[in-house]
Structure formats: C-alpha cells, structure tokens
Amino acid sequence: MTSTREQRVDIAIIGGGLVGASLGCALARRIEQMGLSMAVIEAAPLDRQLAEPWQPSFDARASAIACGSARHFETLGVWHAMAEMAAPIRTIHVSERGRLGATRMRAAELGVEALGYVIPNAWMGRVLHGRLGELPLAWHCPATVEEIEPLAEGHRLRLSDGGELQAGLTVLADGGRSGLKERLGIESRERPYDQVALIASVEVSRPHGGVAYERFTPEGPIALLPLQGQAMELVWTHERGQEERRLALSDGDFLAELQRAFGDRAGHFRRVGRRNAYPLSLITARETVRPGLAVLGNAAHSLHPVAGQGFNLALRGVMDLVAAIEAGSERDEWLGSPAVLQDFEARRDSDRHDVIRFSDGLIRLFGLDNPLLSHARAAGLMGLNLVGPLRRTLARRAMGLER
Ligand SMILES: Cc1cc2nc3c(=O)[nH]c(=O)nc-3n(C[C@H](O)[C@H](O)[C@H](O)COP(=O)(O)OP(=O)(O)OC[C@H]3O[C@@H](n4cnc5c(N)ncnc54)[C@H](O)[C@@H]3O)c2cc1C
C-alpha cells in the first residue's frame, strides 16, 4: 500500500557520486521527453559546493578518462564543459626501475588526438551535477536510505530526510560504503592487495608535454598523470605500512624520496600538495542485478587504480544500463523487470570480467619480486615496444576504444 507521503518514481539512484550522477545525465532524454520520473539520494551536502565559483585547486584529485569515456560524455552533452579542465594524454610511457624495458604508446601513432584525458574529479562532479540541476527530478540531499524493502515490482525506500519512495528500479551507486548491499544480502568477494595508493599533486620542473608515466618499482607502481599547466597527479602505490611515514614526511623529504623512486625522466619534482592514502582491495559484488535493482560503479567493483579503469568501466556500465532500459521500453517492459536487467547483465559481463582480470593481472605480474620474473617483465615490456599491433591493441583497450 502506498502511504500519502510516499512518492512513486520510475528510478531511484542511491548515491550522486560520479557514477550515479552520470546515470542521471544519461537518462536526461527519457526524463525530458518521455516523462521518466527519477529521484537521486545523496548523503554528502553538495549544494554549497555548486553555488561557489570554481576554484582550480592544486590539491584536487583527478582521474584518467579514456577516449571512449569522453565520447560517452559527449553523448550525455557534458563533454564540452568537461573539456575545459581536461589535460590530454598524448603519450603513455611504461617502464620498470632497474630494467631497460620501456614502452611508449603515442596518440599520433594511433591516429587519435589523445590517448585519454585527466580531469579533476571535483570538476567532473560539478559538470554532472550542473546538468542534473536542469532536470525535473526529486533530489534528496543530504539524505541516506534508512530502509529498503523489496516489493513485487520494485523497492520501497525510507529516507533519512523523512521522504518515502516507491521505485520501479533502484540503482545502488553508493560506492559500496553505505551498508545497503549487505542489508540486501548481496555478498562481495574482497581480496586486499596489502597495498596503499598515496595520491597527491606534484609540480615538475619542465613541461610534461602530455606524457603519462607508469613506472613499476619493486615496491609497487608509480603513475604520474598530466594535469593542466605544469602539475601532475601522482598515484604512488606501495606496501601497506609505509603510508604513515610518507604522509608524515616534510614536503622536501617526500619530494626527494619520490625523485629517488621515480628517477628524473619527468624532470625535478618541485612542489607537492596535500597527500592522501587509500588502502587497496579488489572488491566485486557477487550479484549486480536483482528484479528492481542494479548495482553500479564502486558498489559493483572496486579495482586497483594502477590501470585507471574503475570509473571508465563504470561509465560503460551506465551506458549499457540505459541501452537495456531503452530496449526494454520498446518491448513495454517495466524498468526493473528481470528481462531488462538480464539484458543489462549480458551486455556487461565480459567487459567487467576482462577489465578486472586485466588490472588484477598487472598487479600480480608486476607485484612479485622474483628476479626471473623481473627479466620476463622487462622482456615483456621491450617486446611490447617491438610488437606494434599488440601494443596498439592494448592501447586501444586502455583508451576504451575496444572491448
Ligand atoms: C586512488 C584512486 C585513483 C583512481 N583513479 C582512477 C582513474 O584514474 N580513472 C578511473 O577510471 N578510475 C579511477 N579510480 C576509480 C574511481 O575513482 C571510481 O571508480 C569512482 O570514483 C567510483 O564512483 P562511484 O560513484 O561508484 O563511487 P563514489 O565516488 O564513492 O560515490 C558514491 C556516492 O554515494 C554517496 N553515498 C554513500 N553512501 C550513501 C548513502 N547511504 N545514501 C546516499 N548516498 C550515499 C557518497 O556520498 C558519494 O557521493 C581511482 C580510484 C582510486 C581509489
């Protein structure tokens, strides 16, 4: 029975982060032209952040966005705004400390303008929320879901702001941190990597020229991604236990340690912003669909950031869910019907499996400190440099141009 306070919506998105907000934008046409009703429930207060003028921050976290994702943003009508703060990746340089092997993937060689783009996460959020703000949707923020109850067709949600929703399709895009997945009895596989990613912006002494570096060291991979200007985003992965010490170092000592670990191929590190450490695990939900429910983004899969694939994979999930909804509506299916969600699952399965295997495989291959393996890895990297077609295939996959 529907209570008087209960609002019926076709779709409720739990979590207005990068993935939930992208899904909202991807459904804009259905909302504006076909009357689809949508509610977004977001725990963090976002309104104030949107009201303030944009201040580029040296400390902002940024993500590598594949060309395929840029195309999806174009389809969503937000790429033009995203591109204002995007730094193109013209070359990817992969190397291993102490080995000769190095491989370069160049945009020009592949006939594309860029291999990908690096965009501050806060800017992406701002652009997506700006678009969401133009849509007639029920925006519950700040609010969380207190109770979730499966119904014959959909779910009933009771919110912390007093709201009650009955949704045909509920999308869990809460980053996996709300406990809702567990309350619904959806189990996850979790394998800690015993590694931590230390993230910071660094300034380099010479123009980066759009080069993204991935350097494998015995301690773990170091990625440097080009940002606008002379700054680069550092993702320094190392064994758990080192982070406290590295976070506590003075800026000068930290920069010197980074220089020793990375070498000088990017120039001299001159300045570092706020440092944050993220413990790393591979987490995958055992179920990503149920009647009336889909799990997206980090709630479905949280990957090692070495290959910069997490959000790119999630955005393809967003596009596939919308495609399954569109196909279902042509067959007069309700949004959360098993047929729609099985169609979505069928579209996702191999991509999700391949990307998880690819990034997990990189960690296993480069994370082991076995001298024989090191030679094999170096040979592999050099081989990669020689074998053009294979390298091109890898590059096209990393760019999101091929599955
Ligand atoms: C160090 C690091 C570097 C990375 N670099 C890259 C990269 O270069 N490229 C790439 O593609 N990916 C990268 N990723 C992965 C990428 O950050 C994630 O895939 C992406 O942020 C997932 O977005 P999400 O919306 O699923 O989750 P989140 O970003 O966690 O968003 C979840 C949202 O849900 C809200 N929420 C939580 N609980 C509730 C609740 N109970 N009710 C309502 N709302 C709730 C939160 O406030 C938040 O806004 C990186 C990840 C890490 C850790």
Coordinates of C-alpha atoms and ligand atoms in Angstrom, one line a residue:
M1 CA 0.0 0.0 0.0
T2 CA 1.3 3.5 -0.8
S3 CA 1.3 5.9 2.1
T4 CA 0.3 9.5 1.5
R5 CA 3.9 10.7 1.9
E6 CA 5.2 8.0 -0.5
Q7 CA 6.3 9.2 -3.9
R8 CA 6.3 6.8 -6.8
V9 CA 9.3 7.1 -9.2
D10 CA 10.4 5.1 -12.1
I11 CA 14.0 5.1 -10.9
A12 CA 15.8 5.9 -7.7
I13 CA 19.5 6.4 -7.7
I14 CA 21.2 5.9 -4.4
G15 CA 24.5 7.9 -4.5
G16 CA 25.0 11.0 -6.6
G17 CA 28.8 10.5 -7.0
L18 CA 30.5 10.3 -10.4
V19 CA 28.6 7.1 -11.4
G20 CA 25.1 7.9 -10.0
A21 CA 25.3 11.5 -11.5
S22 CA 26.4 10.1 -14.9
L23 CA 23.5 7.8 -14.9
G24 CA 21.1 10.6 -14.1
C25 CA 22.5 12.6 -17.0
A26 CA 22.4 9.6 -19.3
L27 CA 18.6 9.3 -18.6
A28 CA 18.0 13.1 -19.3
R29 CA 16.4 12.5 -22.7
R30 CA 13.9 10.0 -21.2
I31 CA 13.2 12.4 -18.3
E32 CA 12.8 15.5 -20.5
Q33 CA 11.0 13.9 -23.5
M34 CA 9.3 10.8 -22.2
G35 CA 8.3 11.7 -18.6
L36 CA 10.5 9.2 -16.8
S37 CA 10.5 10.1 -13.1
M38 CA 13.7 9.9 -11.1
A39 CA 14.9 10.5 -7.6
V40 CA 18.5 10.9 -6.6
I41 CA 19.5 10.3 -2.9
E42 CA 23.0 11.7 -2.0
A43 CA 24.5 11.6 1.5
A44 CA 27.0 14.5 1.1
P45 CA 25.7 18.1 1.1
L46 CA 26.6 19.3 -2.5
D47 CA 24.5 22.4 -2.9
R48 CA 27.0 24.8 -1.3
Q49 CA 29.9 23.4 -3.4
L50 CA 27.9 24.1 -6.6
A51 CA 26.9 27.6 -5.5
E52 CA 30.5 28.7 -5.1
P53 CA 32.6 29.8 -8.2
W54 CA 35.0 27.1 -9.4
Q55 CA 38.5 27.4 -7.9
P56 CA 41.0 25.2 -9.6
S57 CA 42.9 23.5 -6.7
F58 CA 46.5 22.2 -6.7
D59 CA 45.2 19.5 -4.3
A60 CA 42.3 18.3 -6.3
R61 CA 42.1 14.5 -7.1
A62 CA 42.0 13.7 -10.8
S63 CA 41.1 10.7 -12.9
A64 CA 42.3 9.4 -16.2
I65 CA 39.4 9.3 -18.6
A66 CA 39.6 7.0 -21.6
C67 CA 38.7 8.4 -25.1
G68 CA 35.7 6.0 -25.0
S69 CA 34.5 7.8 -21.8
A70 CA 35.0 11.2 -23.4
R71 CA 32.7 10.0 -26.2
H72 CA 30.1 8.9 -23.7
F73 CA 30.3 12.3 -22.0
E74 CA 29.8 13.8 -25.5
T75 CA 26.6 11.7 -25.9
L76 CA 25.5 13.0 -22.5
G77 CA 26.0 16.5 -23.7
V78 CA 28.6 17.3 -21.0
W79 CA 31.9 16.8 -22.8
H80 CA 32.2 20.4 -23.8
A81 CA 32.2 21.6 -20.2
M82 CA 34.4 18.6 -19.0
A83 CA 37.0 19.5 -21.6
E84 CA 37.6 23.0 -20.0
M85 CA 39.6 21.3 -17.3
A86 CA 40.8 18.3 -19.1
A87 CA 44.5 17.7 -19.8
P88 CA 45.0 15.4 -22.9
I89 CA 47.3 12.4 -22.6
R90 CA 49.5 12.4 -25.8
T91 CA 51.9 9.6 -24.8
I92 CA 51.8 6.8 -22.2
H93 CA 55.3 5.8 -21.1
V94 CA 55.6 2.5 -19.2
S95 CA 58.9 1.5 -17.6
E96 CA 60.3 -0.6 -14.9
R97 CA 63.0 0.6 -12.5
G98 CA 66.4 -1.2 -12.9
R99 CA 65.4 -2.7 -16.3
L100 CA 65.9 -1.4 -19.8
G101 CA 62.4 -2.2 -20.9
A102 CA 60.1 0.7 -21.7
T103 CA 57.2 1.1 -23.9
R104 CA 55.6 4.2 -25.3
M105 CA 52.1 4.5 -26.8
R106 CA 51.7 7.7 -28.8
A107 CA 48.4 9.2 -29.8
A108 CA 49.8 10.3 -33.1
E109 CA 50.8 6.7 -34.0
L110 CA 47.3 5.6 -33.4
G111 CA 45.8 8.4 -35.4
V112 CA 44.0 9.9 -32.4
E113 CA 44.2 13.4 -30.8
A114 CA 44.7 12.0 -27.3
L115 CA 45.0 8.6 -25.6
G116 CA 42.8 9.8 -22.9
Y117 CA 42.3 12.9 -20.6
V118 CA 42.9 13.7 -17.0
I119 CA 40.2 15.7 -15.3
P120 CA 39.8 16.8 -11.7
N121 CA 37.1 14.7 -10.0
A122 CA 35.6 17.8 -8.4
W123 CA 35.2 19.4 -11.9
M124 CA 33.6 16.2 -13.3
G125 CA 31.2 16.2 -10.3
R126 CA 30.4 19.9 -10.8
V127 CA 29.6 19.5 -14.5
L128 CA 27.4 16.4 -14.0
H129 CA 25.5 18.0 -11.1
G130 CA 25.1 21.2 -13.1
R131 CA 23.3 19.1 -15.8
L132 CA 21.3 17.2 -13.2
G133 CA 20.2 20.6 -11.8
E134 CA 18.4 21.3 -15.1
L135 CA 16.3 18.2 -14.9
P136 CA 12.9 17.8 -13.2
L137 CA 13.9 15.2 -10.6
A138 CA 13.4 14.6 -6.9
W139 CA 16.8 15.5 -5.3
H140 CA 17.2 14.2 -1.7
C141 CA 20.4 15.7 -0.5
P142 CA 21.8 15.4 2.1
A143 CA 19.9 12.2 2.8
T144 CA 20.6 8.5 3.1
V145 CA 18.4 5.4 2.7
E146 CA 17.4 4.1 6.2
E147 CA 15.3 1.2 5.0
I148 CA 15.0 -0.7 1.7
E149 CA 12.2 -3.2 1.2
P150 CA 11.7 -5.4 -1.9
L151 CA 8.2 -5.2 -3.4
A152 CA 6.5 -7.3 -6.2
E153 CA 7.7 -4.7 -8.7
G154 CA 10.5 -2.5 -7.3
H155 CA 11.5 -1.4 -3.9
R156 CA 10.2 0.9 -1.1
L157 CA 12.8 3.3 0.3
R158 CA 12.6 5.2 3.6
L159 CA 14.9 8.2 3.7
S160 CA 16.7 10.0 6.5
D161 CA 15.1 13.3 5.4
G162 CA 11.6 11.8 6.0
G163 CA 11.0 11.1 2.4
E164 CA 9.5 7.7 1.2
L165 CA 9.9 6.4 -2.3
Q166 CA 8.5 3.5 -4.2
A167 CA 10.8 2.9 -7.2
G168 CA 10.4 0.6 -10.1
L169 CA 14.2 0.4 -10.5
T170 CA 16.6 1.2 -7.6
V171 CA 20.2 1.7 -8.6
L172 CA 22.8 1.2 -5.9
A173 CA 25.6 3.7 -6.8
D174 CA 26.7 4.4 -3.2
G175 CA 30.4 3.5 -3.7
G176 CA 29.7 0.3 -1.7
R177 CA 30.1 2.1 1.6
S178 CA 26.5 2.6 2.8
G179 CA 26.0 -1.0 4.1
L180 CA 22.8 -1.3 1.9
K181 CA 24.3 -4.0 -0.2
E182 CA 24.9 -6.1 2.9
R183 CA 21.4 -5.3 4.2
L184 CA 20.0 -6.7 1.0
G185 CA 22.1 -9.8 1.5
I186 CA 24.3 -9.1 -1.6
E187 CA 27.7 -10.6 -0.7
S188 CA 31.0 -9.3 -2.1
R189 CA 34.3 -11.0 -2.7
E190 CA 37.1 -9.0 -1.2
R191 CA 40.8 -9.5 -1.7
P192 CA 43.0 -6.9 0.0
Y193 CA 46.2 -6.1 -2.0
D194 CA 48.1 -5.2 1.1
Q195 CA 48.9 -2.0 -0.8
V196 CA 48.1 1.6 -0.4
A197 CA 47.8 4.3 -3.0
L198 CA 49.3 7.6 -2.0
I199 CA 47.7 10.4 -4.0
A200 CA 49.0 14.0 -4.4
S201 CA 49.5 16.7 -7.0
V202 CA 53.1 17.4 -7.8
E203 CA 54.7 20.2 -9.8
V204 CA 57.5 19.2 -12.2
S205 CA 60.4 21.4 -13.4
R206 CA 59.7 21.0 -17.1
P207 CA 56.5 20.9 -19.2
H208 CA 55.2 17.3 -19.2
G209 CA 54.1 17.5 -22.8
G210 CA 51.0 15.4 -22.2
V211 CA 53.1 12.3 -21.1
A212 CA 51.5 10.0 -18.6
Y213 CA 54.1 7.8 -16.8
E214 CA 53.5 4.4 -15.4
R215 CA 56.7 3.1 -13.6
F216 CA 56.9 -0.2 -12.0
T217 CA 59.2 -0.4 -9.0
P218 CA 59.8 -3.4 -6.6
E219 CA 57.6 -1.5 -4.1
G220 CA 54.7 -1.1 -6.5
P221 CA 53.7 1.0 -9.5
I222 CA 54.0 4.8 -9.6
A223 CA 51.7 6.7 -12.0
L224 CA 52.1 10.3 -13.0
L225 CA 49.3 11.8 -15.0
P226 CA 49.5 15.2 -16.7
L227 CA 47.2 17.9 -15.4
Q228 CA 46.7 21.4 -16.9
G229 CA 49.8 23.6 -16.5
Q230 CA 53.0 22.1 -15.0
A231 CA 51.3 19.9 -12.4
M232 CA 50.9 16.1 -12.5
E233 CA 48.7 13.8 -10.4
L234 CA 50.8 11.2 -8.5
V235 CA 49.4 7.8 -7.7
W236 CA 52.2 6.1 -5.7
T237 CA 51.3 2.5 -4.8
H238 CA 53.3 0.8 -2.2
E239 CA 53.0 -1.8 0.5
R240 CA 50.7 -1.1 3.4
G241 CA 52.6 0.2 6.5
Q242 CA 54.7 2.8 4.5
E243 CA 51.9 5.3 4.3
E244 CA 52.1 6.7 7.8
R245 CA 55.8 7.6 7.4
R246 CA 55.4 9.0 3.9
L247 CA 52.4 11.1 4.9
A248 CA 54.4 12.5 7.9
L249 CA 57.5 13.4 5.8
S250 CA 58.2 17.1 5.2
D251 CA 57.4 18.2 1.6
G252 CA 61.1 18.4 0.8
D253 CA 61.9 14.9 2.2
F254 CA 58.8 13.5 0.4
L255 CA 59.9 15.0 -2.9
A256 CA 63.4 13.7 -2.5
E257 CA 62.1 10.2 -1.8
L258 CA 59.8 10.3 -4.8
Q259 CA 62.7 11.5 -7.0
R260 CA 64.8 8.6 -5.9
A261 CA 62.0 6.1 -6.6
F262 CA 60.9 7.6 -9.9
G263 CA 64.1 8.9 -11.4
D264 CA 64.3 12.1 -13.4
R265 CA 62.6 11.3 -16.7
A266 CA 59.7 13.7 -15.8
G267 CA 62.2 16.4 -14.6
H268 CA 62.6 17.5 -11.0
F269 CA 59.7 17.4 -8.5
R270 CA 59.4 20.9 -7.1
R271 CA 56.2 21.0 -5.1
V272 CA 53.7 18.6 -3.6
G273 CA 50.1 19.2 -2.5
R274 CA 48.1 17.5 0.2
R275 CA 48.8 13.8 0.4
N276 CA 46.0 11.2 0.9
A277 CA 46.4 7.4 1.3
Y278 CA 43.8 4.9 0.0
P279 CA 44.1 1.2 1.1
L280 CA 43.6 -1.0 -2.0
S281 CA 41.5 -4.1 -2.4
L282 CA 39.7 -5.8 -5.2
I283 CA 36.1 -5.9 -4.2
T284 CA 33.4 -7.4 -6.5
A285 CA 29.8 -7.8 -5.7
R286 CA 28.5 -11.4 -6.2
E287 CA 25.3 -10.1 -7.7
T288 CA 24.9 -6.9 -9.7
V289 CA 21.2 -7.3 -10.6
R290 CA 18.0 -8.5 -8.9
P291 CA 14.5 -7.7 -10.0
G292 CA 14.1 -4.0 -9.5
L293 CA 17.7 -3.5 -8.5
A294 CA 21.0 -2.8 -10.3
V295 CA 24.4 -2.3 -8.7
L296 CA 26.8 0.1 -10.4
G297 CA 30.3 1.7 -10.0
N298 CA 32.4 1.0 -6.9
A299 CA 29.4 -0.7 -5.3
A300 CA 29.7 -3.4 -8.0
H301 CA 33.5 -3.4 -8.4
S302 CA 36.3 -1.6 -6.7
L303 CA 39.6 -2.1 -8.6
H304 CA 43.2 -1.3 -8.1
P305 CA 43.8 2.1 -9.6
V306 CA 47.0 1.1 -11.5
A307 CA 45.4 0.9 -14.9
G308 CA 43.0 3.8 -14.2
Q309 CA 40.0 1.7 -15.2
G310 CA 37.5 1.9 -12.4
F311 CA 35.4 4.9 -13.5
N312 CA 35.8 4.1 -17.2
L313 CA 34.4 0.6 -16.6
A314 CA 31.6 2.0 -14.5
L315 CA 30.7 4.6 -17.2
R316 CA 30.3 1.8 -19.7
G317 CA 28.0 0.1 -17.2
V318 CA 25.9 3.3 -17.1
M319 CA 25.6 3.4 -20.9
D320 CA 24.7 -0.3 -21.0
L321 CA 22.0 0.1 -18.3
V322 CA 20.5 2.9 -20.3
A323 CA 20.6 0.9 -23.5
A324 CA 18.9 -2.0 -21.7
I325 CA 16.2 0.3 -20.4
E326 CA 15.7 1.8 -23.9
A327 CA 15.4 -1.7 -25.4
G328 CA 13.0 -2.8 -22.7
S329 CA 10.8 0.2 -23.1
E330 CA 10.3 -0.8 -26.8
R331 CA 9.1 -4.1 -25.6
D332 CA 6.9 -2.4 -23.0
E333 CA 8.9 -3.8 -20.1
W334 CA 9.0 -2.0 -16.8
L335 CA 12.4 -0.6 -15.9
G336 CA 13.3 -3.1 -13.2
S337 CA 11.9 -6.1 -15.0
P338 CA 14.1 -9.3 -14.9
A339 CA 14.3 -9.1 -18.7
V340 CA 15.7 -5.6 -18.7
L341 CA 18.2 -6.4 -16.0
Q342 CA 19.3 -9.7 -17.6
D343 CA 19.8 -7.8 -20.8
F344 CA 22.0 -5.3 -18.9
E345 CA 23.9 -8.1 -17.2
A346 CA 24.5 -9.8 -20.6
R347 CA 25.9 -6.5 -22.0
R348 CA 28.2 -6.1 -19.0
D349 CA 29.5 -9.5 -18.2
S350 CA 32.5 -9.9 -20.5
D351 CA 33.7 -6.3 -20.3
R352 CA 33.6 -6.3 -16.5
H353 CA 35.4 -9.7 -16.3
D354 CA 38.1 -8.7 -18.8
V355 CA 38.9 -5.3 -17.1
I356 CA 39.1 -6.9 -13.6
R357 CA 41.3 -9.6 -14.9
F358 CA 43.5 -7.1 -16.8
S359 CA 44.1 -4.8 -13.9
D360 CA 44.4 -7.6 -11.3
G361 CA 46.8 -9.4 -13.7
L362 CA 49.0 -6.3 -13.9
I363 CA 49.4 -6.2 -10.2
R364 CA 50.2 -9.9 -10.0
L365 CA 52.7 -9.6 -12.8
F366 CA 54.5 -6.6 -11.5
G367 CA 53.9 -7.0 -7.8
L368 CA 56.1 -10.1 -7.4
D369 CA 59.8 -9.5 -6.6
N370 CA 61.2 -12.6 -8.3
P371 CA 64.4 -11.9 -10.3
L372 CA 63.4 -14.3 -13.1
L373 CA 60.0 -12.7 -13.4
S374 CA 61.6 -9.3 -13.4
H375 CA 63.6 -10.2 -16.5
A376 CA 60.5 -11.7 -18.1
R377 CA 58.6 -8.5 -17.3
A378 CA 61.3 -6.3 -18.7
A379 CA 61.5 -8.5 -21.8
G380 CA 57.7 -8.3 -22.0
L381 CA 57.8 -4.5 -21.9
M382 CA 60.5 -4.4 -24.5
G383 CA 58.7 -7.0 -26.6
L384 CA 55.6 -4.8 -26.3
N385 CA 57.7 -1.9 -27.7
L386 CA 58.7 -4.0 -30.7
V387 CA 55.4 -5.7 -31.4
G388 CA 53.4 -2.9 -32.8
P389 CA 50.0 -4.5 -33.4
L390 CA 49.8 -6.0 -29.9
R391 CA 50.8 -2.6 -28.3
R392 CA 48.2 -0.9 -30.4
T393 CA 45.5 -3.4 -29.3
L394 CA 46.5 -2.8 -25.7
A395 CA 46.5 1.0 -26.2
R396 CA 43.1 0.9 -27.9
R397 CA 41.7 -1.1 -25.0
A398 CA 43.2 1.3 -22.4
M399 CA 41.6 4.2 -24.3
G400 CA 38.2 2.5 -24.2
L401 CA 38.0 2.3 -28.0
E402 CA 38.0 -1.5 -27.9
R403 CA 36.5 -4.1 -25.6
Ligands
LIG1 C1 43.4 6.3 -5.7 C2 42.4 6.1 -6.8 C3 42.6 6.6 -8.1 C4 41.7 6.3 -9.1 N1 42.0 6.8 -10.4 C5 41.1 6.5 -11.4 C6 41.4 6.8 -12.7 O1 42.4 7.5 -13.0 N2 40.5 6.5 -13.7 C7 39.4 5.8 -13.4 O2 38.6 5.5 -14.3 N3 39.1 5.4 -12.1 C8 39.9 5.7 -11.1 N4 39.6 5.4 -9.9 C9 38.3 4.7 -9.6 C10 37.2 5.8 -9.5 O3 37.6 6.7 -8.5 C11 35.9 5.1 -9.0 O4 35.6 4.1 -9.9 C12 34.8 6.1 -9.0 O5 35.0 7.1 -8.1 C13 33.5 5.3 -8.5 O6 32.5 6.2 -8.4 P1 31.1 5.8 -7.6 O7 30.2 6.9 -7.9 O8 30.8 4.4 -7.9 O9 31.5 5.9 -6.1 P2 31.9 7.1 -5.1 O10 32.7 8.1 -5.9 O11 32.3 6.5 -3.9 O12 30.5 7.8 -4.9 C14 29.5 7.3 -4.1 C15 28.5 8.4 -3.7 O13 27.4 7.8 -2.9 C16 27.2 8.6 -1.8 N5 26.7 7.8 -0.7 C17 27.4 6.9 0.1 N6 26.6 6.3 0.9 C18 25.3 6.8 0.7 C19 24.0 6.5 1.2 N7 23.8 5.7 2.3 N8 22.9 7.2 0.7 C20 23.1 8.1 -0.3 N9 24.3 8.4 -0.8 C21 25.4 7.7 -0.4 C22 28.6 9.3 -1.5 O14 28.5 10.5 -0.7 C23 29.1 9.5 -2.9 O15 28.8 10.8 -3.4 C24 40.5 5.6 -8.8 C25 40.3 5.2 -7.5 C26 41.2 5.4 -6.5 C27 40.9 4.9 -5.1

